[in-house]
């Protein structure tokens, strides 16, 4: 089953302690999007849909064409 890891551009999950990353990791894409709505309440968020990047499928999050963060889909099969 995939997990969805949220990461703000200003505070990338790649550089956070594991306990903080765990708080930004969700079982569904819907929960991950909700995390962005809660953490960026004043922004009109747009989601790109998942695109395969070099390593993992990534859903880029933006507001008015400016990047805000991303949701990375991670599967234990990868």
PDB file of N, CA and C in Angstrom:
ATOM      1  N   UNK A   1       0.822  -1.183   0.000  1.00  0.00           N
ATOM      2  CA  UNK A   1       0.000   0.000   0.000  1.00  0.00           C
ATOM      3  C   UNK A   1       0.868   1.250   0.000  1.00  0.00           C
ATOM      4  N   UNK A   2       0.579   2.195  -0.874  1.00  0.00           N
ATOM      5  CA  UNK A   2       1.405   3.410  -0.906  1.00  0.00           C
ATOM      6  C   UNK A   2       1.147   4.322   0.283  1.00  0.00           C
ATOM      7  N   UNK A   3       2.138   5.118   0.566  1.00  0.00           N
ATOM      8  CA  UNK A   3       2.048   6.190   1.556  1.00  0.00           C
ATOM      9  C   UNK A   3       2.261   7.496   0.813  1.00  0.00           C
ATOM     10  N   UNK A   4       1.703   8.572   1.340  1.00  0.00           N
ATOM     11  CA  UNK A   4       1.807   9.888   0.713  1.00  0.00           C
ATOM     12  C   UNK A   4       2.510  10.831   1.685  1.00  0.00           C
ATOM     13  N   UNK A   5       3.674  11.312   1.278  1.00  0.00           N
ATOM     14  CA  UNK A   5       4.491  12.164   2.135  1.00  0.00           C
ATOM     15  C   UNK A   5       4.408  13.606   1.635  1.00  0.00           C
ATOM     16  N   UNK A   6       3.962  14.500   2.513  1.00  0.00           N
ATOM     17  CA  UNK A   6       3.820  15.916   2.165  1.00  0.00           C
ATOM     18  C   UNK A   6       5.091  16.670   2.523  1.00  0.00           C
ATOM     19  N   UNK A   7       5.421  17.623   1.673  1.00  0.00           N
ATOM     20  CA  UNK A   7       6.626  18.409   1.888  1.00  0.00           C
ATOM     21  C   UNK A   7       6.413  19.816   1.356  1.00  0.00           C
ATOM     22  N   UNK A   8       6.627  20.812   2.213  1.00  0.00           N
ATOM     23  CA  UNK A   8       6.592  22.203   1.772  1.00  0.00           C
ATOM     24  C   UNK A   8       7.952  22.553   1.177  1.00  0.00           C
ATOM     25  N   UNK A   9       7.985  23.404   0.175  1.00  0.00           N
ATOM     26  CA  UNK A   9       9.260  23.822  -0.406  1.00  0.00           C
ATOM     27  C   UNK A   9      10.146  24.496   0.639  1.00  0.00           C
ATOM     28  N   UNK A  10       9.530  25.201   1.572  1.00  0.00           N
ATOM     29  CA  UNK A  10      10.288  25.917   2.593  1.00  0.00           C
ATOM     30  C   UNK A  10      10.770  25.005   3.725  1.00  0.00           C
ATOM     31  N   UNK A  11      10.253  23.778   3.771  1.00  0.00           N
ATOM     32  CA  UNK A  11      10.599  22.846   4.853  1.00  0.00           C
ATOM     33  C   UNK A  11      10.488  21.425   4.317  1.00  0.00           C
ATOM     34  N   UNK A  12      11.454  21.025   3.521  1.00  0.00           N
ATOM     35  CA  UNK A  12      11.417  19.743   2.831  1.00  0.00           C
ATOM     36  C   UNK A  12      11.466  18.558   3.790  1.00  0.00           C
ATOM     37  N   UNK A  13      10.617  17.578   3.542  1.00  0.00           N
ATOM     38  CA  UNK A  13      10.582  16.370   4.371  1.00  0.00           C
ATOM     39  C   UNK A  13      11.896  15.600   4.311  1.00  0.00           C
ATOM     40  N   UNK A  14      12.660  15.783   3.242  1.00  0.00           N
ATOM     41  CA  UNK A  14      13.935  15.070   3.116  1.00  0.00           C
ATOM     42  C   UNK A  14      14.913  15.475   4.219  1.00  0.00           C
ATOM     43  N   UNK A  15      14.712  16.658   4.814  1.00  0.00           N
ATOM     44  CA  UNK A  15      15.646  17.170   5.810  1.00  0.00           C
ATOM     45  C   UNK A  15      15.057  17.243   7.216  1.00  0.00           C
ATOM     46  N   UNK A  16      13.880  16.681   7.403  1.00  0.00           N
ATOM     47  CA  UNK A  16      13.227  16.710   8.709  1.00  0.00           C
ATOM     48  C   UNK A  16      13.528  15.444   9.499  1.00  0.00           C
ATOM     49  N   UNK A  17      13.446  15.520  10.836  1.00  0.00           N
ATOM     50  CA  UNK A  17      13.601  14.318  11.656  1.00  0.00           C
ATOM     51  C   UNK A  17      12.462  13.325  11.342  1.00  0.00           C
ATOM     52  N   UNK A  18      12.718  12.034  11.504  1.00  0.00           N
ATOM     53  CA  UNK A  18      11.705  11.014  11.181  1.00  0.00           C
ATOM     54  C   UNK A  18      10.357  11.222  11.859  1.00  0.00           C
ATOM     55  N   UNK A  19      10.358  11.704  13.100  1.00  0.00           N
ATOM     56  CA  UNK A  19       9.080  11.908  13.800  1.00  0.00           C
ATOM     57  C   UNK A  19       8.252  13.019  13.152  1.00  0.00           C
ATOM     58  N   UNK A  20       8.901  14.032  12.590  1.00  0.00           N
ATOM     59  CA  UNK A  20       8.158  15.084  11.877  1.00  0.00           C
ATOM     60  C   UNK A  20       7.638  14.567  10.542  1.00  0.00           C
ATOM     61  N   UNK A  21       8.441  13.784   9.862  1.00  0.00           N
ATOM     62  CA  UNK A  21       8.010  13.203   8.581  1.00  0.00           C
ATOM     63  C   UNK A  21       6.802  12.302   8.811  1.00  0.00           C
ATOM     64  N   UNK A  22       6.801  11.563   9.899  1.00  0.00           N
ATOM     65  CA  UNK A  22       5.676  10.679  10.217  1.00  0.00           C
ATOM     66  C   UNK A  22       4.367  11.469  10.349  1.00  0.00           C
ATOM     67  N   UNK A  23       4.453  12.702  10.846  1.00  0.00           N
ATOM     68  CA  UNK A  23       3.259  13.552  10.994  1.00  0.00           C
ATOM     69  C   UNK A  23       2.783  14.096   9.656  1.00  0.00           C
ATOM     70  N   UNK A  24       3.624  14.000   8.628  1.00  0.00           N
ATOM     71  CA  UNK A  24       3.289  14.489   7.295  1.00  0.00           C
ATOM     72  C   UNK A  24       3.103  13.335   6.314  1.00  0.00           C
ATOM     73  N   UNK A  25       2.922  12.122   6.827  1.00  0.00           N
ATOM     74  CA  UNK A  25       2.755  10.932   6.008  1.00  0.00           C
ATOM     75  C   UNK A  25       1.347  10.396   6.192  1.00  0.00           C
ATOM     76  N   UNK A  26       0.683  10.097   5.062  1.00  0.00           N
ATOM     77  CA  UNK A  26      -0.724   9.718   5.100  1.00  0.00           C
ATOM     78  C   UNK A  26      -0.988   8.469   4.269  1.00  0.00           C
ATOM     79  N   UNK A  27      -2.104   7.827   4.552  1.00  0.00           N
ATOM     80  CA  UNK A  27      -2.488   6.595   3.856  1.00  0.00           C
ATOM     81  C   UNK A  27      -3.203   6.847   2.543  1.00  0.00           C
ATOM     82  N   UNK A  28      -3.762   8.050   2.381  1.00  0.00           N
ATOM     83  CA  UNK A  28      -4.493   8.354   1.149  1.00  0.00           C
ATOM     84  C   UNK A  28      -4.067   9.707   0.584  1.00  0.00           C
ATOM     85  N   UNK A  29      -4.253   9.841  -0.710  1.00  0.00           N
ATOM     86  CA  UNK A  29      -3.964  11.116  -1.372  1.00  0.00           C
ATOM     87  C   UNK A  29      -4.868  12.218  -0.822  1.00  0.00           C
ATOM     88  N   UNK A  30      -6.109  11.873  -0.527  1.00  0.00           N
ATOM     89  CA  UNK A  30      -7.068  12.853   0.002  1.00  0.00           C
ATOM     90  C   UNK A  30      -6.577  13.437   1.332  1.00  0.00           C
ATOM     91  N   UNK A  31      -6.061  12.576   2.209  1.00  0.00           N
ATOM     92  CA  UNK A  31      -5.532  13.058   3.493  1.00  0.00           C
ATOM     93  C   UNK A  31      -4.321  13.969   3.271  1.00  0.00           C
ATOM     94  N   UNK A  32      -3.482  13.615   2.312  1.00  0.00           N
ATOM     95  CA  UNK A  32      -2.303  14.424   2.014  1.00  0.00           C
ATOM     96  C   UNK A  32      -2.711  15.808   1.509  1.00  0.00           C
ATOM     97  N   UNK A  33      -3.692  15.856   0.625  1.00  0.00           N
ATOM     98  CA  UNK A  33      -4.174  17.154   0.133  1.00  0.00           C
ATOM     99  C   UNK A  33      -4.761  17.971   1.274  1.00  0.00           C
ATOM    100  N   UNK A  34      -5.468  17.318   2.179  1.00  0.00           N
ATOM    101  CA  UNK A  34      -6.059  18.016   3.321  1.00  0.00           C
ATOM    102  C   UNK A  34      -4.974  18.653   4.191  1.00  0.00           C
ATOM    103  N   UNK A  35      -3.835  17.975   4.319  1.00  0.00           N
ATOM    104  CA  UNK A  35      -2.710  18.526   5.079  1.00  0.00           C
ATOM    105  C   UNK A  35      -2.278  19.856   4.473  1.00  0.00           C
ATOM    106  N   UNK A  36      -2.203  19.919   3.141  1.00  0.00           N
ATOM    107  CA  UNK A  36      -1.828  21.173   2.483  1.00  0.00           C
ATOM    108  C   UNK A  36      -2.875  22.252   2.717  1.00  0.00           C
ATOM    109  N   UNK A  37      -4.157  21.895   2.635  1.00  0.00           N
ATOM    110  CA  UNK A  37      -5.210  22.889   2.878  1.00  0.00           C
ATOM    111  C   UNK A  37      -5.116  23.432   4.305  1.00  0.00           C
ATOM    112  N   UNK A  38      -4.767  22.583   5.267  1.00  0.00           N
ATOM    113  CA  UNK A  38      -4.641  23.026   6.657  1.00  0.00           C
ATOM    114  C   UNK A  38      -3.401  23.880   6.872  1.00  0.00           C
ATOM    115  N   UNK A  39      -2.304  23.568   6.191  1.00  0.00           N
ATOM    116  CA  UNK A  39      -1.049  24.284   6.377  1.00  0.00           C
ATOM    117  C   UNK A  39      -0.903  25.513   5.491  1.00  0.00           C
ATOM    118  N   UNK A  40      -1.747  25.638   4.496  1.00  0.00           N
ATOM    119  CA  UNK A  40      -1.722  26.791   3.583  1.00  0.00           C
ATOM    120  C   UNK A  40      -3.149  27.311   3.400  1.00  0.00           C
ATOM    121  N   UNK A  41      -3.811  27.705   4.502  1.00  0.00           N
ATOM    122  CA  UNK A  41      -5.236  28.033   4.423  1.00  0.00           C
ATOM    123  C   UNK A  41      -5.574  29.243   3.560  1.00  0.00           C
ATOM    124  N   UNK A  42      -4.641  30.148   3.375  1.00  0.00           N
ATOM    125  CA  UNK A  42      -4.929  31.372   2.625  1.00  0.00           C
ATOM    126  C   UNK A  42      -4.564  31.278   1.148  1.00  0.00           C
ATOM    127  N   UNK A  43      -4.128  30.113   0.701  1.00  0.00           N
ATOM    128  CA  UNK A  43      -3.682  29.961  -0.682  1.00  0.00           C
ATOM    129  C   UNK A  43      -4.707  29.197  -1.512  1.00  0.00           C
ATOM    130  N   UNK A  44      -4.820  29.565  -2.775  1.00  0.00           N
ATOM    131  CA  UNK A  44      -5.655  28.852  -3.731  1.00  0.00           C
ATOM    132  C   UNK A  44      -4.792  27.750  -4.345  1.00  0.00           C
ATOM    133  N   UNK A  45      -4.793  26.584  -3.716  1.00  0.00           N
ATOM    134  CA  UNK A  45      -3.877  25.512  -4.094  1.00  0.00           C
ATOM    135  C   UNK A  45      -4.290  24.802  -5.379  1.00  0.00           C
ATOM    136  N   UNK A  46      -3.289  24.429  -6.149  1.00  0.00           N
ATOM    137  CA  UNK A  46      -3.480  23.652  -7.373  1.00  0.00           C
ATOM    138  C   UNK A  46      -2.575  22.432  -7.285  1.00  0.00           C
ATOM    139  N   UNK A  47      -3.102  21.273  -7.674  1.00  0.00           N
ATOM    140  CA  UNK A  47      -2.341  20.031  -7.641  1.00  0.00           C
ATOM    141  C   UNK A  47      -2.122  19.554  -9.071  1.00  0.00           C
ATOM    142  N   UNK A  48      -0.890  19.186  -9.397  1.00  0.00           N
ATOM    143  CA  UNK A  48      -0.544  18.823 -10.772  1.00  0.00           C
ATOM    144  C   UNK A  48      -0.997  17.426 -11.164  1.00  0.00           C
ATOM    145  N   UNK A  49      -1.314  16.588 -10.187  1.00  0.00           N
ATOM    146  CA  UNK A  49      -1.511  15.179 -10.456  1.00  0.00           C
ATOM    147  C   UNK A  49      -0.142  14.516 -10.388  1.00  0.00           C
ATOM    148  N   UNK A  50      -0.095  13.226 -10.249  1.00  0.00           N
ATOM    149  CA  UNK A  50       1.187  12.549 -10.063  1.00  0.00           C
ATOM    150  C   UNK A  50       1.934  12.398 -11.372  1.00  0.00           C
ATOM    151  N   UNK A  51       3.224  12.718 -11.310  1.00  0.00           N
ATOM    152  CA  UNK A  51       4.141  12.586 -12.435  1.00  0.00           C
ATOM    153  C   UNK A  51       5.329  11.777 -11.952  1.00  0.00           C
ATOM    154  N   UNK A  52       5.814  10.860 -12.763  1.00  0.00           N
ATOM    155  CA  UNK A  52       6.980  10.079 -12.387  1.00  0.00           C
ATOM    156  C   UNK A  52       8.225  10.945 -12.529  1.00  0.00           C
ATOM    157  N   UNK A  53       8.889  11.190 -11.411  1.00  0.00           N
ATOM    158  CA  UNK A  53      10.144  11.937 -11.438  1.00  0.00           C
ATOM    159  C   UNK A  53      11.283  10.917 -11.485  1.00  0.00           C
ATOM    160  N   UNK A  54      12.488  11.340 -11.233  1.00  0.00           N
ATOM    161  CA  UNK A  54      13.638  10.438 -11.314  1.00  0.00           C
ATOM    162  C   UNK A  54      13.450   9.203 -10.422  1.00  0.00           C
ATOM    163  N   UNK A  55      12.877   9.411  -9.240  1.00  0.00           N
ATOM    164  CA  UNK A  55      12.772   8.297  -8.303  1.00  0.00           C
ATOM    165  C   UNK A  55      11.348   7.893  -7.948  1.00  0.00           C
ATOM    166  N   UNK A  56      10.485   8.840  -7.684  1.00  0.00           N
ATOM    167  CA  UNK A  56       9.151   8.532  -7.153  1.00  0.00           C
ATOM    168  C   UNK A  56       8.072   9.381  -7.822  1.00  0.00           C
ATOM    169  N   UNK A  57       6.836   8.871  -7.896  1.00  0.00           N
ATOM    170  CA  UNK A  57       5.735   9.687  -8.394  1.00  0.00           C
ATOM    171  C   UNK A  57       5.509  10.891  -7.466  1.00  0.00           C
ATOM    172  N   UNK A  58       5.379  12.066  -8.068  1.00  0.00           N
ATOM    173  CA  UNK A  58       5.256  13.297  -7.299  1.00  0.00           C
ATOM    174  C   UNK A  58       4.103  14.134  -7.823  1.00  0.00           C
ATOM    175  N   UNK A  59       3.289  14.657  -6.888  1.00  0.00           N
ATOM    176  CA  UNK A  59       2.183  15.556  -7.196  1.00  0.00           C
ATOM    177  C   UNK A  59       2.634  16.942  -6.726  1.00  0.00           C
ATOM    178  N   UNK A  60       2.918  17.830  -7.667  1.00  0.00           N
ATOM    179  CA  UNK A  60       3.422  19.162  -7.324  1.00  0.00           C
ATOM    180  C   UNK A  60       2.263  20.070  -6.933  1.00  0.00           C
ATOM    181  N   UNK A  61       2.472  20.840  -5.856  1.00  0.00           N
ATOM    182  CA  UNK A  61       1.451  21.739  -5.321  1.00  0.00           C
ATOM    183  C   UNK A  61       1.906  23.170  -5.584  1.00  0.00           C
ATOM    184  N   UNK A  62       1.001  23.975  -6.147  1.00  0.00           N
ATOM    185  CA  UNK A  62       1.347  25.362  -6.442  1.00  0.00           C
ATOM    186  C   UNK A  62       0.180  26.283  -6.126  1.00  0.00           C
ATOM    187  N   UNK A  63       0.469  27.565  -6.148  1.00  0.00           N
ATOM    188  CA  UNK A  63      -0.532  28.610  -5.988  1.00  0.00           C
ATOM    189  C   UNK A  63      -0.173  29.717  -6.968  1.00  0.00           C
ATOM    190  N   UNK A  64      -1.076  30.008  -7.894  1.00  0.00           N
ATOM    191  CA  UNK A  64      -0.839  31.029  -8.912  1.00  0.00           C
ATOM    192  C   UNK A  64       0.475  30.819  -9.656  1.00  0.00           C
ATOM    193  N   UNK A  65       0.770  29.569  -9.983  1.00  0.00           N
ATOM    194  CA  UNK A  65       1.960  29.246 -10.745  1.00  0.00           C
ATOM    195  C   UNK A  65       3.254  29.179  -9.947  1.00  0.00           C
ATOM    196  N   UNK A  66       3.197  29.462  -8.654  1.00  0.00           N
ATOM    197  CA  UNK A  66       4.392  29.422  -7.804  1.00  0.00           C
ATOM    198  C   UNK A  66       4.357  28.148  -6.961  1.00  0.00           C
ATOM    199  N   UNK A  67       5.449  27.378  -6.979  1.00  0.00           N
ATOM    200  CA  UNK A  67       5.519  26.132  -6.231  1.00  0.00           C
ATOM    201  C   UNK A  67       5.403  26.334  -4.733  1.00  0.00           C
ATOM    202  N   UNK A  68       4.606  25.474  -4.103  1.00  0.00           N
ATOM    203  CA  UNK A  68       4.407  25.513  -2.658  1.00  0.00           C
ATOM    204  C   UNK A  68       5.046  24.281  -2.012  1.00  0.00           C
ATOM    205  N   UNK A  69       4.929  23.132  -2.683  1.00  0.00           N
ATOM    206  CA  UNK A  69       5.450  21.891  -2.134  1.00  0.00           C
ATOM    207  C   UNK A  69       5.104  20.726  -3.032  1.00  0.00           C
ATOM    208  N   UNK A  70       5.147  19.531  -2.447  1.00  0.00           N
ATOM    209  CA  UNK A  70       4.801  18.348  -3.222  1.00  0.00           C
ATOM    210  C   UNK A  70       4.316  17.227  -2.312  1.00  0.00           C
ATOM    211  N   UNK A  71       3.593  16.310  -2.937  1.00  0.00           N
ATOM    212  CA  UNK A  71       3.179  15.077  -2.289  1.00  0.00           C
ATOM    213  C   UNK A  71       3.910  13.966  -3.030  1.00  0.00           C
ATOM    214  N   UNK A  72       4.682  13.186  -2.294  1.00  0.00           N
ATOM    215  CA  UNK A  72       5.432  12.091  -2.904  1.00  0.00           C
ATOM    216  C   UNK A  72       4.732  10.783  -2.564  1.00  0.00           C
ATOM    217  N   UNK A  73       4.479   9.987  -3.580  1.00  0.00           N
ATOM    218  CA  UNK A  73       3.863   8.670  -3.379  1.00  0.00           C
ATOM    219  C   UNK A  73       4.978   7.650  -3.201  1.00  0.00           C
ATOM    220  N   UNK A  74       4.986   7.009  -2.046  1.00  0.00           N
ATOM    221  CA  UNK A  74       6.027   6.034  -1.747  1.00  0.00           C
ATOM    222  C   UNK A  74       5.373   4.687  -1.514  1.00  0.00           C
ATOM    223  N   UNK A  75       5.876   3.683  -2.173  1.00  0.00           N
ATOM    224  CA  UNK A  75       5.381   2.324  -1.985  1.00  0.00           C
ATOM    225  C   UNK A  75       6.537   1.451  -1.528  1.00  0.00           C
ATOM    226  N   UNK A  76       6.265   0.541  -0.620  1.00  0.00           N
ATOM    227  CA  UNK A  76       7.325  -0.336  -0.134  1.00  0.00           C
ATOM    228  C   UNK A  76       7.825  -1.263  -1.223  1.00  0.00           C
ATOM    229  N   UNK A  77       7.106  -1.368  -2.340  1.00  0.00           N
ATOM    230  CA  UNK A  77       7.529  -2.193  -3.465  1.00  0.00           C
ATOM    231  C   UNK A  77       8.615  -1.521  -4.269  1.00  0.00           C
ATOM    232  N   UNK A  78       8.760  -0.186  -4.136  1.00  0.00           N
ATOM    233  CA  UNK A  78       9.743   0.566  -4.920  1.00  0.00           C
ATOM    234  C   UNK A  78      11.120   0.462  -4.309  1.00  0.00           C
TER     235      UNK A  78
END
